[in-house]
Amino acid sequence: MADEPQQTIDYSQHIPNNVDLANDRALQRALERWQPAFLSWWDETGPSNTSNLEVYLRTAVSVDRDGWANFGYVRMPEYRWGIFLTPRDENRKIHFGDHKNEPAWQDVPGEYRSPLRRIIVTQGDTEPASVEQQRLLGATCPSLYDLRNLFQVNVEEGRHLWAMVYLLHRYFGRDGREEAEALLQRRSGDANNPRILTAFNERTSHWLAYYMFTFFTDRDGKFQLAALAESAFDPLARTTRFMLTEEAHHMFVGESGVARVLQRTCEIMTERNLTDASQVRAQGVIDLETLQRFVNFHCSVTLDLFGSEVSSNAASFYTGGLKGRYGEANIADNHALGTDSYGIQEIEDGALVNRQVPALTALNARLRDDYMREIQAGLDRWNRIPEGFGIPFRMTLPQVGFHRKIGSFAGHHLSPDGRILSKEDWEQQSAGWLPSDKDHEFVGSLMGRVIEPGKFANWIAPPVRGINNLPIEFEYARFN
Ligand SMILES: [Fe+2]
Ligand SMILES: [Fe+2]
């Protein structure tokens, strides 16, 4: 049996890890058989044309809060993916649901085997999916700095797949091994064998979509991981805790990426005294109205990832102790939700109504509301940019019912400001709210590869600072 995770990661092993893999030969052999399959998946669907590239990447060397990251040039296919869990707290107790105050589980209880496997597979499936979605972006990077950030996100999503595959192999026997194989077989956008969740089958076709994706969709990842970090199943809690430290960088890439696009557009608008979107576009920068349509799209498809607002599955995940609330440990209540209620919005007789439902069944809605607060704070930060330029435009989040395919708003038509529309009105007006093919074409037309150190594409401002305190003009990737 593998010992408990150590702070420091053993890189002398074929599979770097801090779970003492060397002392669990059967598991080690199984993972060593999975490893070449992972590498050929990476080869086939990971970042294209990177074999002659050395990228300045961070690699985890310790799961310590402060000391985990080591920076250096890495040849992309030689990145050391591994298995890193935050160390075990021997005294950890389950802190919510029916098993509250019992010791956290070090193994999977039989009664929760199937829902836990489903949770892990669903989370695991998103990780390789986003790598596949972003496969071609390297060819049109706006700078070496951005290219490096893209590949950092990609290798870490690959590592997140390792994190989930470790749990499947270690705790779910033969079923787990089969699921781990299937994770390498599904493909984002494939008609016959797609990724599990819809948002992960859309192609990320240009860098604006990429920044929006990392701001909105990676942040859904953060909230799902945070809820799993509360889990009674201790190995899941410990692995998701470490994944969250990596996720923070992905969201930084998204938030700062959109901020830099906004910055550049506002600079040009002010310098050349422009207000009209077509004039702004003529300068080769992305107009504010188009940015808003991308916010509407990425926000709404990401909200679908939270699932149905009212869900009996979510209730049983909570009472079982499998998945907690966001920040569960810091919530001042009895962590049981017995007779509590929670307010949700839905549509009744053609009108938007507020309804109280049992809090246990509304956990998806609650997680989504927590998420909405955080993205609203991000938009508020973005909005300081036009404000600073004296430009009256402000970005807004669409109402939660806008453009939804899953949950109580599916099948209804709402405007971004929450008016309920007929199907006809929706069809007439929605083109103004969502990115059109023409918008994608325009944004796509701006994309060109910029790889001279310190240079940036015209449509985006340089970042405020470089990576790891290095200058912006540092050579973040080398071709040879
Ligand atoms: Fe991830
Ligand atoms: Fe991520």
Short mmCIF file of N, CA and C in Angstrom, two decimals, residues 95-254:
data_model
loop_
_atom_site.label_atom_id
_atom_site.label_comp_id
_atom_site.label_asym_id
_atom_site.label_seq_id
_atom_site.Cartn_x
_atom_site.Cartn_y
_atom_site.Cartn_z
N HIS A 95 -16.97 17.08 7.54
CA HIS A 95 -17.52 18.26 8.21
C HIS A 95 -18.87 18.71 7.66
N PHE A 96 -19.55 17.83 6.93
CA PHE A 96 -20.92 18.16 6.52
C PHE A 96 -21.66 16.87 6.17
N GLY A 97 -22.99 16.99 6.05
CA GLY A 97 -23.79 15.86 5.60
C GLY A 97 -24.05 14.83 6.69
N ASP A 98 -24.57 13.69 6.27
CA ASP A 98 -24.99 12.64 7.21
C ASP A 98 -23.84 12.03 8.01
N HIS A 99 -22.61 12.09 7.47
CA HIS A 99 -21.47 11.46 8.15
C HIS A 99 -20.63 12.45 8.92
N LYS A 100 -21.18 13.63 9.15
CA LYS A 100 -20.44 14.68 9.84
C LYS A 100 -19.83 14.15 11.14
N ASN A 101 -18.58 14.55 11.37
CA ASN A 101 -17.80 14.18 12.57
C ASN A 101 -17.19 12.79 12.52
N GLU A 102 -17.52 11.99 11.52
CA GLU A 102 -16.81 10.71 11.34
C GLU A 102 -15.44 11.01 10.70
N PRO A 103 -14.47 10.13 10.89
CA PRO A 103 -13.17 10.36 10.23
C PRO A 103 -13.33 10.37 8.71
N ALA A 104 -12.56 11.24 8.04
CA ALA A 104 -12.60 11.27 6.57
C ALA A 104 -12.22 9.89 6.03
N TRP A 105 -12.80 9.52 4.87
CA TRP A 105 -12.56 8.19 4.31
C TRP A 105 -11.23 8.14 3.58
N GLN A 106 -10.43 7.11 3.87
CA GLN A 106 -9.19 6.89 3.12
C GLN A 106 -9.43 5.92 1.98
N ASP A 107 -10.61 5.32 1.95
CA ASP A 107 -10.99 4.44 0.86
C ASP A 107 -12.42 4.75 0.46
N VAL A 108 -12.88 4.17 -0.63
CA VAL A 108 -14.21 4.50 -1.12
C VAL A 108 -15.24 3.57 -0.48
N PRO A 109 -16.20 4.08 0.26
CA PRO A 109 -17.24 3.21 0.80
C PRO A 109 -18.06 2.62 -0.35
N GLY A 110 -18.38 1.35 -0.24
CA GLY A 110 -19.11 0.65 -1.31
C GLY A 110 -20.35 1.39 -1.78
N GLU A 111 -21.10 1.94 -0.83
CA GLU A 111 -22.36 2.58 -1.22
C GLU A 111 -22.16 3.85 -2.07
N TYR A 112 -20.96 4.44 -2.01
CA TYR A 112 -20.72 5.67 -2.77
C TYR A 112 -19.79 5.46 -3.96
N ARG A 113 -19.48 4.21 -4.22
CA ARG A 113 -18.53 3.91 -5.28
C ARG A 113 -18.96 4.47 -6.63
N SER A 114 -20.19 4.21 -6.98
CA SER A 114 -20.61 4.62 -8.31
C SER A 114 -20.78 6.15 -8.45
N PRO A 115 -21.43 6.86 -7.51
CA PRO A 115 -21.46 8.32 -7.67
C PRO A 115 -20.08 8.97 -7.60
N LEU A 116 -19.19 8.45 -6.76
CA LEU A 116 -17.84 9.05 -6.68
C LEU A 116 -17.09 8.85 -7.99
N ARG A 117 -17.24 7.66 -8.55
CA ARG A 117 -16.55 7.41 -9.82
C ARG A 117 -17.09 8.36 -10.89
N ARG A 118 -18.40 8.56 -10.87
CA ARG A 118 -19.00 9.46 -11.86
C ARG A 118 -18.48 10.89 -11.69
N ILE A 119 -18.40 11.35 -10.46
CA ILE A 119 -17.90 12.70 -10.18
C ILE A 119 -16.47 12.84 -10.70
N ILE A 120 -15.64 11.85 -10.42
CA ILE A 120 -14.22 11.92 -10.81
C ILE A 120 -14.07 11.85 -12.32
N VAL A 121 -14.86 10.99 -12.96
CA VAL A 121 -14.77 10.87 -14.42
C VAL A 121 -15.24 12.17 -15.08
N THR A 122 -16.33 12.74 -14.57
CA THR A 122 -16.86 13.98 -15.18
C THR A 122 -15.85 15.10 -15.05
N GLN A 123 -15.24 15.23 -13.87
CA GLN A 123 -14.20 16.25 -13.68
C GLN A 123 -13.00 15.93 -14.58
N GLY A 124 -12.57 14.68 -14.56
CA GLY A 124 -11.39 14.27 -15.32
C GLY A 124 -11.56 14.52 -16.81
N ASP A 125 -12.76 14.35 -17.32
CA ASP A 125 -13.03 14.50 -18.75
C ASP A 125 -12.84 15.93 -19.24
N THR A 126 -13.06 16.92 -18.35
CA THR A 126 -12.92 18.32 -18.77
C THR A 126 -11.45 18.68 -19.00
N GLU A 127 -10.55 17.98 -18.34
CA GLU A 127 -9.12 18.37 -18.36
C GLU A 127 -8.50 18.15 -19.74
N PRO A 128 -8.55 16.93 -20.29
CA PRO A 128 -8.02 16.75 -21.65
C PRO A 128 -8.85 17.50 -22.68
N ALA A 129 -10.16 17.68 -22.39
CA ALA A 129 -11.02 18.36 -23.37
C ALA A 129 -10.49 19.76 -23.66
N SER A 130 -10.11 20.50 -22.60
CA SER A 130 -9.70 21.88 -22.86
C SER A 130 -8.37 21.92 -23.61
N VAL A 131 -7.51 20.94 -23.38
CA VAL A 131 -6.26 20.86 -24.16
C VAL A 131 -6.60 20.67 -25.64
N GLU A 132 -7.56 19.79 -25.93
CA GLU A 132 -7.96 19.54 -27.31
C GLU A 132 -8.57 20.79 -27.94
N GLN A 133 -9.39 21.50 -27.15
CA GLN A 133 -10.05 22.70 -27.67
C GLN A 133 -9.03 23.77 -28.07
N GLN A 134 -7.89 23.78 -27.37
CA GLN A 134 -6.91 24.86 -27.55
C GLN A 134 -5.73 24.47 -28.43
N ARG A 135 -5.83 23.31 -29.02
CA ARG A 135 -4.73 22.69 -29.75
C ARG A 135 -4.04 23.60 -30.76
N LEU A 136 -4.82 24.41 -31.49
CA LEU A 136 -4.24 25.16 -32.62
C LEU A 136 -3.86 26.59 -32.28
N LEU A 137 -4.08 27.01 -31.05
CA LEU A 137 -3.89 28.42 -30.72
C LEU A 137 -2.44 28.89 -30.83
N GLY A 138 -1.50 27.97 -30.60
CA GLY A 138 -0.09 28.35 -30.65
C GLY A 138 0.29 29.00 -31.97
N ALA A 139 -0.38 28.61 -33.05
CA ALA A 139 -0.04 29.12 -34.38
C ALA A 139 -0.36 30.60 -34.54
N THR A 140 -1.20 31.15 -33.66
CA THR A 140 -1.59 32.56 -33.80
C THR A 140 -1.35 33.35 -32.52
N CYS A 141 -0.32 32.97 -31.76
CA CYS A 141 -0.12 33.63 -30.46
C CYS A 141 0.20 35.12 -30.64
N PRO A 142 -0.35 35.98 -29.78
CA PRO A 142 -0.08 37.41 -29.90
C PRO A 142 1.29 37.81 -29.34
N SER A 143 1.97 36.89 -28.63
CA SER A 143 3.32 37.19 -28.12
C SER A 143 3.91 35.90 -27.56
N LEU A 144 5.23 35.92 -27.31
CA LEU A 144 5.87 34.77 -26.67
C LEU A 144 5.36 34.58 -25.24
N TYR A 145 5.11 35.72 -24.57
CA TYR A 145 4.56 35.67 -23.22
C TYR A 145 3.24 34.90 -23.20
N ASP A 146 2.37 35.20 -24.17
CA ASP A 146 1.07 34.52 -24.22
C ASP A 146 1.22 33.06 -24.63
N LEU A 147 2.16 32.80 -25.53
CA LEU A 147 2.39 31.42 -25.96
C LEU A 147 2.80 30.57 -24.75
N ARG A 148 3.68 31.12 -23.96
CA ARG A 148 4.15 30.42 -22.76
C ARG A 148 2.98 30.17 -21.79
N ASN A 149 2.14 31.16 -21.61
CA ASN A 149 1.00 30.98 -20.69
C ASN A 149 0.03 29.92 -21.21
N LEU A 150 -0.19 29.92 -22.51
CA LEU A 150 -1.07 28.91 -23.11
C LEU A 150 -0.54 27.51 -22.80
N PHE A 151 0.76 27.31 -23.03
CA PHE A 151 1.32 25.97 -22.85
C PHE A 151 1.39 25.61 -21.36
N GLN A 152 1.57 26.60 -20.50
CA GLN A 152 1.52 26.33 -19.06
C GLN A 152 0.14 25.78 -18.68
N VAL A 153 -0.88 26.45 -19.18
CA VAL A 153 -2.24 25.98 -18.89
C VAL A 153 -2.42 24.57 -19.46
N ASN A 154 -1.97 24.35 -20.69
CA ASN A 154 -2.15 23.04 -21.33
C ASN A 154 -1.46 21.92 -20.55
N VAL A 155 -0.21 22.12 -20.15
CA VAL A 155 0.47 21.03 -19.44
C VAL A 155 -0.19 20.79 -18.08
N GLU A 156 -0.71 21.85 -17.46
CA GLU A 156 -1.35 21.65 -16.16
C GLU A 156 -2.70 20.95 -16.30
N GLU A 157 -3.42 21.23 -17.38
CA GLU A 157 -4.67 20.48 -17.60
C GLU A 157 -4.32 19.00 -17.82
N GLY A 158 -3.21 18.77 -18.52
CA GLY A 158 -2.74 17.38 -18.67
C GLY A 158 -2.46 16.76 -17.30
N ARG A 159 -1.86 17.54 -16.42
CA ARG A 159 -1.57 17.02 -15.08
C ARG A 159 -2.86 16.78 -14.29
N HIS A 160 -3.85 17.63 -14.50
CA HIS A 160 -5.13 17.42 -13.81
C HIS A 160 -5.76 16.10 -14.25
N LEU A 161 -5.55 15.77 -15.52
CA LEU A 161 -6.02 14.45 -15.96
C LEU A 161 -5.29 13.35 -15.18
N TRP A 162 -3.98 13.49 -15.02
CA TRP A 162 -3.21 12.53 -14.21
C TRP A 162 -3.79 12.43 -12.80
N ALA A 163 -4.19 13.58 -12.25
CA ALA A 163 -4.70 13.59 -10.88
C ALA A 163 -5.94 12.71 -10.76
N MET A 164 -6.85 12.85 -11.72
CA MET A 164 -8.09 12.08 -11.68
C MET A 164 -7.83 10.60 -12.01
N VAL A 165 -6.89 10.38 -12.94
CA VAL A 165 -6.57 9.00 -13.34
C VAL A 165 -5.92 8.24 -12.18
N TYR A 166 -5.10 8.93 -11.42
CA TYR A 166 -4.53 8.29 -10.23
C TYR A 166 -5.64 7.78 -9.31
N LEU A 167 -6.64 8.64 -9.05
CA LEU A 167 -7.73 8.21 -8.17
C LEU A 167 -8.48 7.01 -8.77
N LEU A 168 -8.71 7.05 -10.07
CA LEU A 168 -9.44 5.95 -10.71
C LEU A 168 -8.67 4.65 -10.60
N HIS A 169 -7.36 4.70 -10.88
CA HIS A 169 -6.53 3.49 -10.81
C HIS A 169 -6.38 3.00 -9.38
N ARG A 170 -6.18 3.91 -8.47
CA ARG A 170 -5.84 3.54 -7.10
C ARG A 170 -7.05 3.03 -6.32
N TYR A 171 -8.22 3.60 -6.58
CA TYR A 171 -9.36 3.32 -5.71
C TYR A 171 -10.55 2.63 -6.37
N PHE A 172 -10.53 2.48 -7.72
CA PHE A 172 -11.73 1.96 -8.37
C PHE A 172 -11.48 0.69 -9.19
N GLY A 173 -10.33 0.05 -8.96
CA GLY A 173 -10.10 -1.25 -9.56
C GLY A 173 -10.26 -1.26 -11.07
N ARG A 174 -10.79 -2.36 -11.56
CA ARG A 174 -10.91 -2.55 -13.00
C ARG A 174 -11.79 -1.49 -13.67
N ASP A 175 -12.92 -1.15 -13.03
CA ASP A 175 -13.79 -0.08 -13.58
C ASP A 175 -13.00 1.20 -13.75
N GLY A 176 -12.20 1.50 -12.73
CA GLY A 176 -11.41 2.73 -12.76
C GLY A 176 -10.43 2.72 -13.92
N ARG A 177 -9.77 1.57 -14.12
CA ARG A 177 -8.79 1.48 -15.22
C ARG A 177 -9.49 1.67 -16.58
N GLU A 178 -10.69 1.10 -16.71
CA GLU A 178 -11.42 1.26 -17.96
C GLU A 178 -11.82 2.72 -18.19
N GLU A 179 -12.25 3.37 -17.12
CA GLU A 179 -12.62 4.79 -17.24
C GLU A 179 -11.38 5.63 -17.62
N ALA A 180 -10.23 5.26 -17.05
CA ALA A 180 -9.00 6.01 -17.35
C ALA A 180 -8.64 5.89 -18.83
N GLU A 181 -8.89 4.73 -19.39
CA GLU A 181 -8.64 4.56 -20.82
C GLU A 181 -9.62 5.36 -21.64
N ALA A 182 -10.89 5.33 -21.24
CA ALA A 182 -11.92 6.05 -21.99
C ALA A 182 -11.65 7.56 -21.99
N LEU A 183 -11.00 8.04 -20.93
CA LEU A 183 -10.68 9.48 -20.85
C LEU A 183 -9.73 9.90 -21.97
N LEU A 184 -8.93 8.93 -22.46
CA LEU A 184 -8.00 9.23 -23.56
C LEU A 184 -8.64 8.97 -24.92
N GLN A 185 -9.82 8.39 -24.92
CA GLN A 185 -10.44 8.04 -26.20
C GLN A 185 -11.47 9.05 -26.66
N ARG A 186 -12.22 9.64 -25.70
CA ARG A 186 -13.17 10.68 -26.11
C ARG A 186 -12.39 11.86 -26.69
N ARG A 187 -13.05 12.62 -27.56
CA ARG A 187 -12.41 13.79 -28.17
C ARG A 187 -13.38 14.95 -28.18
N SER A 188 -12.85 16.13 -27.82
CA SER A 188 -13.67 17.33 -27.87
C SER A 188 -14.25 17.54 -29.27
N GLY A 189 -15.57 17.69 -29.35
CA GLY A 189 -16.22 17.99 -30.63
C GLY A 189 -16.44 16.80 -31.53
N ASP A 190 -15.99 15.61 -31.12
CA ASP A 190 -16.16 14.42 -31.96
C ASP A 190 -17.63 13.98 -31.96
N ALA A 191 -18.19 13.80 -33.16
CA ALA A 191 -19.61 13.46 -33.25
C ALA A 191 -19.90 12.10 -32.62
N ASN A 192 -18.98 11.15 -32.75
CA ASN A 192 -19.24 9.79 -32.27
C ASN A 192 -18.84 9.58 -30.82
N ASN A 193 -17.79 10.24 -30.39
CA ASN A 193 -17.28 10.00 -29.04
C ASN A 193 -16.87 11.33 -28.39
N PRO A 194 -17.86 12.21 -28.14
CA PRO A 194 -17.53 13.56 -27.65
C PRO A 194 -17.16 13.56 -26.17
N ARG A 195 -16.64 14.66 -25.71
CA ARG A 195 -16.44 14.88 -24.28
C ARG A 195 -17.81 14.96 -23.59
N ILE A 196 -17.81 14.74 -22.28
CA ILE A 196 -19.08 14.55 -21.58
C ILE A 196 -19.93 15.83 -21.54
N LEU A 197 -19.31 16.98 -21.25
CA LEU A 197 -20.07 18.21 -21.07
C LEU A 197 -20.00 19.10 -22.32
N THR A 198 -21.15 19.70 -22.65
CA THR A 198 -21.28 20.44 -23.91
C THR A 198 -20.23 21.54 -24.09
N ALA A 199 -20.02 22.35 -23.06
CA ALA A 199 -19.10 23.49 -23.20
C ALA A 199 -17.70 23.02 -23.60
N PHE A 200 -17.39 21.76 -23.33
CA PHE A 200 -16.06 21.23 -23.64
C PHE A 200 -16.00 20.58 -25.02
N ASN A 201 -17.07 20.76 -25.79
CA ASN A 201 -17.04 20.29 -27.17
C ASN A 201 -17.01 21.44 -28.17
N GLU A 202 -17.00 22.67 -27.65
CA GLU A 202 -16.89 23.85 -28.53
C GLU A 202 -15.41 24.08 -28.81
N ARG A 203 -15.09 24.46 -30.04
CA ARG A 203 -13.69 24.74 -30.32
C ARG A 203 -13.33 26.14 -29.83
N THR A 204 -12.16 26.26 -29.24
CA THR A 204 -11.66 27.58 -28.85
C THR A 204 -10.88 28.09 -30.06
N SER A 205 -11.56 28.87 -30.92
CA SER A 205 -10.99 29.09 -32.26
C SER A 205 -10.04 30.27 -32.35
N HIS A 206 -10.02 31.14 -31.36
CA HIS A 206 -9.06 32.25 -31.40
C HIS A 206 -8.77 32.71 -29.97
N TRP A 207 -7.86 33.65 -29.84
CA TRP A 207 -7.36 34.02 -28.51
C TRP A 207 -8.38 34.77 -27.66
N LEU A 208 -9.30 35.47 -28.30
CA LEU A 208 -10.33 36.12 -27.48
C LEU A 208 -11.19 35.05 -26.81
N ALA A 209 -11.57 34.04 -27.59
CA ALA A 209 -12.34 32.93 -27.02
C ALA A 209 -11.54 32.23 -25.92
N TYR A 210 -10.23 32.13 -26.12
CA TYR A 210 -9.37 31.48 -25.13
C TYR A 210 -9.36 32.26 -23.80
N TYR A 211 -9.18 33.58 -23.90
CA TYR A 211 -9.17 34.37 -22.65
C TYR A 211 -10.53 34.30 -21.96
N MET A 212 -11.60 34.35 -22.74
CA MET A 212 -12.94 34.27 -22.15
C MET A 212 -13.13 32.89 -21.50
N PHE A 213 -12.66 31.86 -22.19
CA PHE A 213 -12.78 30.50 -21.67
C PHE A 213 -12.03 30.37 -20.34
N THR A 214 -10.80 30.87 -20.29
CA THR A 214 -10.03 30.70 -19.05
C THR A 214 -10.61 31.57 -17.92
N PHE A 215 -11.22 32.70 -18.28
CA PHE A 215 -11.87 33.51 -17.24
C PHE A 215 -13.15 32.83 -16.75
N PHE A 216 -14.03 32.45 -17.67
CA PHE A 216 -15.34 31.93 -17.25
C PHE A 216 -15.30 30.43 -16.96
N THR A 217 -14.75 29.65 -17.88
CA THR A 217 -14.93 28.19 -17.78
C THR A 217 -13.90 27.57 -16.84
N ASP A 218 -12.65 28.04 -16.87
CA ASP A 218 -11.70 27.53 -15.87
C ASP A 218 -12.18 27.91 -14.46
N ARG A 219 -12.90 29.02 -14.36
CA ARG A 219 -13.39 29.40 -13.04
C ARG A 219 -14.54 28.48 -12.59
N ASP A 220 -15.34 27.98 -13.54
CA ASP A 220 -16.28 26.92 -13.15
C ASP A 220 -15.47 25.76 -12.58
N GLY A 221 -14.36 25.43 -13.24
CA GLY A 221 -13.47 24.38 -12.72
C GLY A 221 -13.07 24.66 -11.29
N LYS A 222 -12.70 25.89 -11.02
CA LYS A 222 -12.30 26.25 -9.66
C LYS A 222 -13.43 25.95 -8.66
N PHE A 223 -14.65 26.33 -9.01
CA PHE A 223 -15.76 26.14 -8.05
C PHE A 223 -16.09 24.66 -7.88
N GLN A 224 -16.03 23.89 -8.96
CA GLN A 224 -16.27 22.45 -8.83
C GLN A 224 -15.17 21.81 -7.97
N LEU A 225 -13.91 22.19 -8.23
CA LEU A 225 -12.80 21.63 -7.46
C LEU A 225 -12.90 22.03 -5.99
N ALA A 226 -13.32 23.28 -5.75
CA ALA A 226 -13.44 23.75 -4.37
C ALA A 226 -14.51 22.95 -3.63
N ALA A 227 -15.60 22.62 -4.32
CA ALA A 227 -16.66 21.82 -3.69
C ALA A 227 -16.17 20.40 -3.42
N LEU A 228 -15.31 19.87 -4.33
CA LEU A 228 -14.76 18.52 -4.14
C LEU A 228 -13.64 18.52 -3.10
N ALA A 229 -13.00 19.67 -2.91
CA ALA A 229 -11.94 19.77 -1.90
C ALA A 229 -12.52 19.61 -0.49
N GLU A 230 -13.84 19.70 -0.35
CA GLU A 230 -14.50 19.49 0.94
C GLU A 230 -14.85 18.02 1.16
N SER A 231 -14.65 17.19 0.15
CA SER A 231 -15.20 15.83 0.14
C SER A 231 -14.75 14.98 1.33
N ALA A 232 -15.65 14.11 1.76
CA ALA A 232 -15.33 13.12 2.79
C ALA A 232 -14.30 12.11 2.30
N PHE A 233 -14.26 11.91 0.98
CA PHE A 233 -13.26 11.00 0.40
C PHE A 233 -11.94 11.76 0.34
N ASP A 234 -11.11 11.49 1.32
CA ASP A 234 -9.93 12.32 1.58
C ASP A 234 -8.96 12.42 0.39
N PRO A 235 -8.66 11.33 -0.32
CA PRO A 235 -7.74 11.47 -1.46
C PRO A 235 -8.28 12.44 -2.52
N LEU A 236 -9.58 12.47 -2.72
CA LEU A 236 -10.18 13.42 -3.67
C LEU A 236 -10.01 14.85 -3.16
N ALA A 237 -10.26 15.04 -1.87
CA ALA A 237 -10.11 16.37 -1.27
C ALA A 237 -8.67 16.85 -1.41
N ARG A 238 -7.72 15.94 -1.18
CA ARG A 238 -6.31 16.36 -1.19
C ARG A 238 -5.80 16.64 -2.60
N THR A 239 -6.27 15.85 -3.57
CA THR A 239 -5.78 16.09 -4.93
C THR A 239 -6.40 17.35 -5.51
N THR A 240 -7.68 17.61 -5.22
CA THR A 240 -8.31 18.82 -5.76
C THR A 240 -7.74 20.08 -5.09
N ARG A 241 -7.33 19.96 -3.84
CA ARG A 241 -6.69 21.10 -3.18
C ARG A 241 -5.44 21.55 -3.93
N PHE A 242 -4.65 20.58 -4.33
CA PHE A 242 -3.44 20.96 -5.07
C PHE A 242 -3.78 21.48 -6.47
N MET A 243 -4.78 20.89 -7.11
CA MET A 243 -5.19 21.38 -8.43
C MET A 243 -5.63 22.84 -8.38
N LEU A 244 -6.24 23.23 -7.28
CA LEU A 244 -6.72 24.63 -7.16
C LEU A 244 -5.57 25.63 -7.23
N THR A 245 -4.40 25.24 -6.71
CA THR A 245 -3.27 26.18 -6.77
C THR A 245 -2.86 26.40 -8.23
N GLU A 246 -2.99 25.39 -9.08
CA GLU A 246 -2.67 25.53 -10.50
C GLU A 246 -3.75 26.31 -11.23
N GLU A 247 -4.99 26.06 -10.83
CA GLU A 247 -6.14 26.71 -11.49
C GLU A 247 -6.06 28.23 -11.38
N ALA A 248 -5.50 28.73 -10.29
CA ALA A 248 -5.44 30.18 -10.09
C ALA A 248 -4.73 30.86 -11.26
N HIS A 249 -3.67 30.23 -11.77
CA HIS A 249 -2.93 30.83 -12.89
C HIS A 249 -3.80 30.85 -14.16
N HIS A 250 -4.61 29.81 -14.36
CA HIS A 250 -5.44 29.75 -15.56
C HIS A 250 -6.42 30.92 -15.58
N MET A 251 -6.99 31.20 -14.41
CA MET A 251 -7.96 32.30 -14.35
C MET A 251 -7.26 33.64 -14.49
N PHE A 252 -6.03 33.73 -13.99
CA PHE A 252 -5.24 34.95 -14.18
C PHE A 252 -5.02 35.21 -15.68
N VAL A 253 -4.71 34.15 -16.41
CA VAL A 253 -4.49 34.30 -17.86
C VAL A 253 -5.75 34.88 -18.51
N GLY A 254 -6.92 34.38 -18.11
CA GLY A 254 -8.17 34.86 -18.69
C GLY A 254 -8.48 36.29 -18.29
#
